């Protein structure tokens, strides 16, 4: 059935979130801060409380779509996971991970009643380590990333820019590179470009650069439930996003522009639910609207360790 208001086809029966562990970062990372990234990265002695590493799970009639794939457990068990030298020092200072043996992507999906074999598409908000960790478990699925993000990743010296090639460009993966094009949909204003993932208006990718050059967000729409916007690392806290505050990692001007655009979209779509990748309040916000979905599956909104 097609929603005449949004143009979206109601094919989504459930949206859930699982967490593949927890991450602590520096308060300056969450932002806002006037300090340069490398200054606070090397001098800050404070860490946030552990934050979730969220993977959003969208159940459609034809299987599962993921938004992001979490952090790889190997990052805490394999001494060779990260690069050495100066790059290794930077990664060590950037984040601290806690990932239990049951917190692989496959296990987290199983905990809410899903088989990873049912995932046919995984959309990556961007290519940083805590969003690509489940790729090794998804050789059967199509992996969607923005063309701009892939081109940025392929430039020289990816590791200092936050990309780990040995964990991204894996043999056997089926990649799909998306470049947003013009969209004629009043419900998406102020966004004028995007990509309709399945051509039915239910899942629309929007360009939200700033954290990385090719960062994307996913708008989930359908009859009978409020719209959801999964924003990756545009923000670490929806309250800060609402106030126009940007994180301390990324290109500040782009982050400012993206933040303003998302807040304008929110103003024009009352009830829009913002779902960042590491916001501790995201699971509760999603749980609050889960009853609006019409699938027969028992409503489950979060899987913890």
Coordinates of C-alpha atoms in Angstrom, one line a residue:
X1 CA 0.0 0.0 0.0
X2 CA 1.3 3.4 -0.9
X3 CA 1.2 6.3 1.6
X4 CA -0.2 9.3 -0.4
X5 CA 1.3 11.8 2.1
X6 CA 4.9 10.7 1.9
X7 CA 4.9 8.7 -1.3
X8 CA 6.3 5.7 0.7
X9 CA 5.2 2.1 0.1
X10 CA 4.4 0.4 3.4
X11 CA 6.7 -2.6 3.2
X12 CA 8.4 -2.2 6.6
X13 CA 7.1 -4.4 9.4
X14 CA 9.6 -3.7 12.1
X15 CA 12.6 -1.5 12.9
X16 CA 15.0 -2.6 15.8
X17 CA 18.4 -1.7 17.1
X18 CA 21.2 -3.9 18.4
X19 CA 24.5 -2.9 19.9
X20 CA 27.7 -4.7 19.0
X21 CA 29.4 -3.5 22.2
X22 CA 30.3 -0.2 23.8
X23 CA 32.8 2.6 23.1
X24 CA 34.2 5.4 25.2
X25 CA 35.5 8.5 23.5
X26 CA 36.8 11.9 24.7
X27 CA 34.2 14.6 25.6
X28 CA 35.8 16.8 22.9
X29 CA 34.9 14.1 20.4
X30 CA 31.3 14.4 21.3
X31 CA 31.7 18.2 21.1
X32 CA 31.4 21.0 20.8
X33 CA 35.0 22.1 21.2
X34 CA 37.2 24.9 19.8
X35 CA 40.3 22.8 20.2
X36 CA 41.9 21.2 17.1
X37 CA 41.3 17.4 16.9
X38 CA 44.9 16.4 17.2
X39 CA 45.4 18.6 20.2
X40 CA 42.6 17.2 22.2
X41 CA 43.2 13.7 21.0
X42 CA 46.8 13.7 22.4
X43 CA 46.1 15.8 25.5
X44 CA 42.6 14.9 26.8
X45 CA 42.6 12.6 29.9
X46 CA 38.8 12.4 30.2
X47 CA 36.6 9.7 28.6
X48 CA 32.8 9.5 28.2
X49 CA 30.8 6.8 29.9
X50 CA 30.5 3.8 27.5
X51 CA 28.2 4.5 24.5
X52 CA 26.4 2.0 22.4
X53 CA 27.6 0.9 19.0
X54 CA 24.2 0.8 17.3
X55 CA 23.2 -1.2 14.2
X56 CA 19.7 -0.5 13.0
X57 CA 17.7 -3.5 11.6
X58 CA 14.9 -2.9 9.2
X59 CA 12.6 -5.8 8.5
X60 CA 10.9 -5.8 5.1
X61 CA 8.8 -8.4 3.4
X62 CA 11.8 -9.6 1.4
X63 CA 14.3 -9.8 4.3
X64 CA 16.5 -7.5 6.4
X65 CA 18.2 -4.2 5.7
X66 CA 20.9 -3.0 8.1
X67 CA 22.1 0.6 8.6
X68 CA 25.7 0.2 9.7
X69 CA 27.3 -3.0 10.9
X70 CA 28.9 -2.2 14.2
X71 CA 32.4 -2.8 15.6
X72 CA 34.4 -6.0 15.0
X73 CA 35.1 -8.1 18.1
X74 CA 38.5 -8.8 16.6
X75 CA 39.4 -5.2 17.3
X76 CA 39.7 -6.2 21.0
X77 CA 41.1 -9.7 20.6
X78 CA 43.5 -9.4 17.7
X79 CA 46.7 -7.5 18.5
X80 CA 47.3 -6.9 14.8
X81 CA 43.9 -5.4 14.1
X82 CA 45.1 -1.8 14.2
X83 CA 48.1 -0.3 12.3
X84 CA 51.3 0.2 14.2
X85 CA 53.5 3.3 14.7
X86 CA 52.0 6.8 14.9
X87 CA 48.8 5.7 13.3
X88 CA 48.3 3.0 15.9
X89 CA 48.9 5.6 18.7
X90 CA 46.2 7.8 17.2
X91 CA 43.7 4.9 17.0
X92 CA 44.5 3.9 20.6
X93 CA 43.8 7.5 21.8
X94 CA 40.6 7.8 19.7
X95 CA 38.4 5.2 21.4
X96 CA 38.2 2.4 24.0
X97 CA 36.0 -0.6 23.1
X98 CA 34.2 -3.2 25.2
X99 CA 33.0 -6.1 23.1
X100 CA 31.9 -9.4 24.6
X101 CA 32.1 -12.8 22.9
X102 CA 28.3 -12.7 22.3
X103 CA 28.4 -9.3 20.7
X104 CA 29.2 -10.2 17.1
X105 CA 26.7 -9.0 14.5
X106 CA 25.5 -12.5 13.9
X107 CA 24.9 -13.1 17.7
X108 CA 23.2 -9.7 18.2
X109 CA 20.7 -10.4 15.4
X110 CA 20.0 -13.9 16.7
X111 CA 19.3 -12.4 20.1
X112 CA 16.3 -10.6 18.6
X113 CA 15.1 -13.6 16.5
X114 CA 16.8 -12.9 13.2
X115 CA 19.2 -15.0 11.1
X116 CA 22.1 -13.0 9.5
X117 CA 21.4 -15.0 6.3
X118 CA 18.2 -12.9 5.9
X119 CA 20.2 -9.7 5.5
X120 CA 20.1 -8.8 1.8
X121 CA 21.4 -5.2 2.1
X122 CA 23.7 -3.4 4.5
X123 CA 23.9 0.4 4.2
X124 CA 27.0 2.1 5.7
X125 CA 26.6 5.6 7.0
X126 CA 30.4 5.9 6.4
X127 CA 33.5 3.7 6.5
X128 CA 35.0 4.3 10.0
X129 CA 35.9 1.2 12.0
X130 CA 32.8 1.1 14.3
X131 CA 30.4 1.1 11.3
X132 CA 32.1 -1.6 9.1
X133 CA 32.9 -4.2 11.8
X134 CA 30.3 -6.7 10.5
X135 CA 31.4 -6.8 6.9
X136 CA 33.1 -10.2 7.3
X137 CA 29.8 -11.7 8.3
X138 CA 27.9 -10.2 5.2
X139 CA 29.6 -11.7 2.2
X140 CA 26.1 -12.8 1.0
X141 CA 24.6 -9.3 1.1
X142 CA 24.9 -6.2 -1.0
X143 CA 26.9 -3.4 0.8
X144 CA 25.8 0.1 0.0
X145 CA 28.1 3.1 0.5
X146 CA 28.1 6.6 -1.0
X147 CA 30.4 7.0 -4.0
X148 CA 31.9 10.1 -2.4
X149 CA 32.8 8.1 0.7
X150 CA 34.4 5.3 -1.4
X151 CA 36.4 7.8 -3.5
X152 CA 37.6 9.5 -0.3
X153 CA 38.6 6.1 1.2
X154 CA 40.6 5.3 -2.0
X155 CA 42.8 8.4 -1.8
X156 CA 46.4 8.1 -0.5
X157 CA 47.0 7.5 3.2
X158 CA 43.6 6.2 4.3
X159 CA 44.6 5.1 7.8
X160 CA 45.5 8.6 9.1
X161 CA 42.1 9.7 7.8
X162 CA 40.2 7.1 9.8
X163 CA 39.9 4.3 7.2
X164 CA 41.3 0.8 7.7
X165 CA 41.6 -0.8 4.2
X166 CA 42.4 -4.3 5.5
X167 CA 39.0 -4.4 7.2
X168 CA 37.0 -2.6 4.4
X169 CA 38.1 -3.7 1.0
X170 CA 37.5 -7.4 1.7
X171 CA 37.5 -10.1 -1.0
X172 CA 34.1 -11.4 -2.0
X173 CA 32.0 -8.4 -0.9
X174 CA 29.4 -7.0 -3.3
X175 CA 29.6 -3.3 -3.2
X176 CA 27.1 -0.8 -4.5
X177 CA 28.2 2.9 -4.8
X178 CA 25.5 5.5 -4.6
X179 CA 25.8 9.1 -5.7
X180 CA 22.7 11.1 -4.7
X181 CA 20.8 12.7 -7.5
X182 CA 18.0 15.2 -7.7
X183 CA 14.8 14.3 -5.9
X184 CA 11.3 15.8 -6.3
X185 CA 9.8 15.1 -2.9
X186 CA 8.4 18.0 -0.8
X187 CA 8.6 15.7 2.3
X188 CA 12.4 15.7 2.1
X189 CA 12.9 19.5 2.0
X190 CA 15.4 21.1 2.5
X191 CA 17.2 18.2 1.0
X192 CA 17.1 18.4 -2.8
X193 CA 19.3 15.3 -3.6
X194 CA 19.2 11.8 -2.3
X195 CA 18.8 8.2 -3.4
X196 CA 15.6 6.1 -3.1
X197 CA 17.1 2.7 -2.1
X198 CA 14.3 0.5 -3.5
X199 CA 12.3 2.9 -5.6
X200 CA 9.3 3.0 -3.3
X201 CA 10.1 5.9 -1.1
X202 CA 10.3 3.9 2.1
X203 CA 14.1 4.0 2.5
X204 CA 15.7 7.2 1.2
X205 CA 19.4 7.9 1.5
X206 CA 20.3 11.6 2.2
X207 CA 23.7 13.2 1.9
X208 CA 24.8 14.4 5.3
X209 CA 28.6 15.2 4.9
X210 CA 30.8 16.6 7.7
X211 CA 31.9 13.7 9.8
X212 CA 33.3 12.3 6.6
X213 CA 33.0 13.6 3.1
X214 CA 30.6 11.0 2.0
X215 CA 28.5 10.4 5.2
X216 CA 24.9 9.4 4.5
X217 CA 21.7 9.2 6.6
X218 CA 18.8 6.9 6.0
X219 CA 15.2 8.2 6.2
X220 CA 12.7 5.4 6.9
X221 CA 9.1 6.1 6.1
X222 CA 5.8 4.2 5.9
X223 CA 2.2 4.3 6.6
X224 CA 1.2 4.0 10.3
X225 CA 4.5 5.0 11.9
X226 CA 6.5 8.2 12.4
X227 CA 9.5 8.8 10.1
X228 CA 12.9 7.7 11.4
X229 CA 16.2 9.3 10.4
X230 CA 19.3 7.2 11.1
X231 CA 22.2 9.7 11.1
X232 CA 25.4 7.8 11.8
X233 CA 27.9 10.1 13.5
X234 CA 26.4 13.5 12.5
X235 CA 25.9 13.7 16.2
X236 CA 26.4 11.6 19.3
X237 CA 23.4 13.1 21.1
X238 CA 20.1 14.2 19.6
X239 CA 19.7 16.9 22.2
X240 CA 23.0 18.5 21.0
X241 CA 21.8 18.2 17.4
X242 CA 18.6 20.0 18.2
X243 CA 20.6 22.8 19.8
X244 CA 22.8 23.1 16.7
X245 CA 26.0 21.8 18.4
X246 CA 28.4 19.8 16.3
X247 CA 31.0 17.1 17.2
X248 CA 34.7 17.7 17.5
X249 CA 35.5 15.3 14.6
X250 CA 34.9 16.3 11.0
X251 CA 34.7 19.3 8.8
X252 CA 33.0 22.0 10.9
X253 CA 31.3 24.0 8.1
X254 CA 29.9 20.9 6.6
X255 CA 28.7 19.6 10.0
X256 CA 27.0 23.0 10.6
X257 CA 25.2 22.9 7.3
X258 CA 24.2 19.3 7.8
X259 CA 22.9 19.9 11.3
X260 CA 20.8 22.9 10.1
X261 CA 19.4 20.8 7.3
X262 CA 18.4 17.9 9.6
X263 CA 16.8 20.3 12.1
X264 CA 14.8 21.9 9.2
X265 CA 13.7 18.5 8.1
X266 CA 12.6 17.8 11.7
X267 CA 10.6 21.1 11.8
X268 CA 8.8 20.2 8.6
X269 CA 8.1 16.6 9.7
X270 CA 6.7 16.7 13.3
X271 CA 7.4 13.4 15.0
X272 CA 10.6 12.7 13.1
X273 CA 12.7 10.4 15.3
X274 CA 16.5 11.0 15.1
X275 CA 18.6 7.9 15.6
X276 CA 22.4 8.4 15.9
X277 CA 24.9 5.6 16.0
X278 CA 26.1 6.2 19.5
X279 CA 23.3 8.1 21.3
X280 CA 22.4 6.3 24.6
X281 CA 18.9 7.6 24.2
X282 CA 18.3 6.2 20.7
X283 CA 17.0 2.8 21.8
X284 CA 14.4 4.3 24.1
X285 CA 13.2 6.7 21.4
X286 CA 12.9 3.8 18.9
X287 CA 11.1 1.6 21.5
X288 CA 8.6 4.4 22.1
X289 CA 7.4 4.2 18.5
X290 CA 7.8 0.5 17.9
X291 CA 4.2 -0.2 18.5
X292 CA 3.3 1.8 15.4
X293 CA 4.8 -0.8 13.2
X294 CA 2.3 -3.3 11.8
X295 CA 4.3 -6.5 11.5
X296 CA 3.3 -9.7 13.3
X297 CA 6.7 -10.1 14.9
X298 CA 6.8 -9.5 18.6
X299 CA 8.2 -6.0 19.2
X300 CA 11.8 -6.1 20.2
X301 CA 13.9 -2.9 20.2
X302 CA 17.2 -3.6 21.8
X303 CA 19.7 -6.4 22.3
X304 CA 22.3 -6.0 25.1
X305 CA 25.1 -8.2 26.3

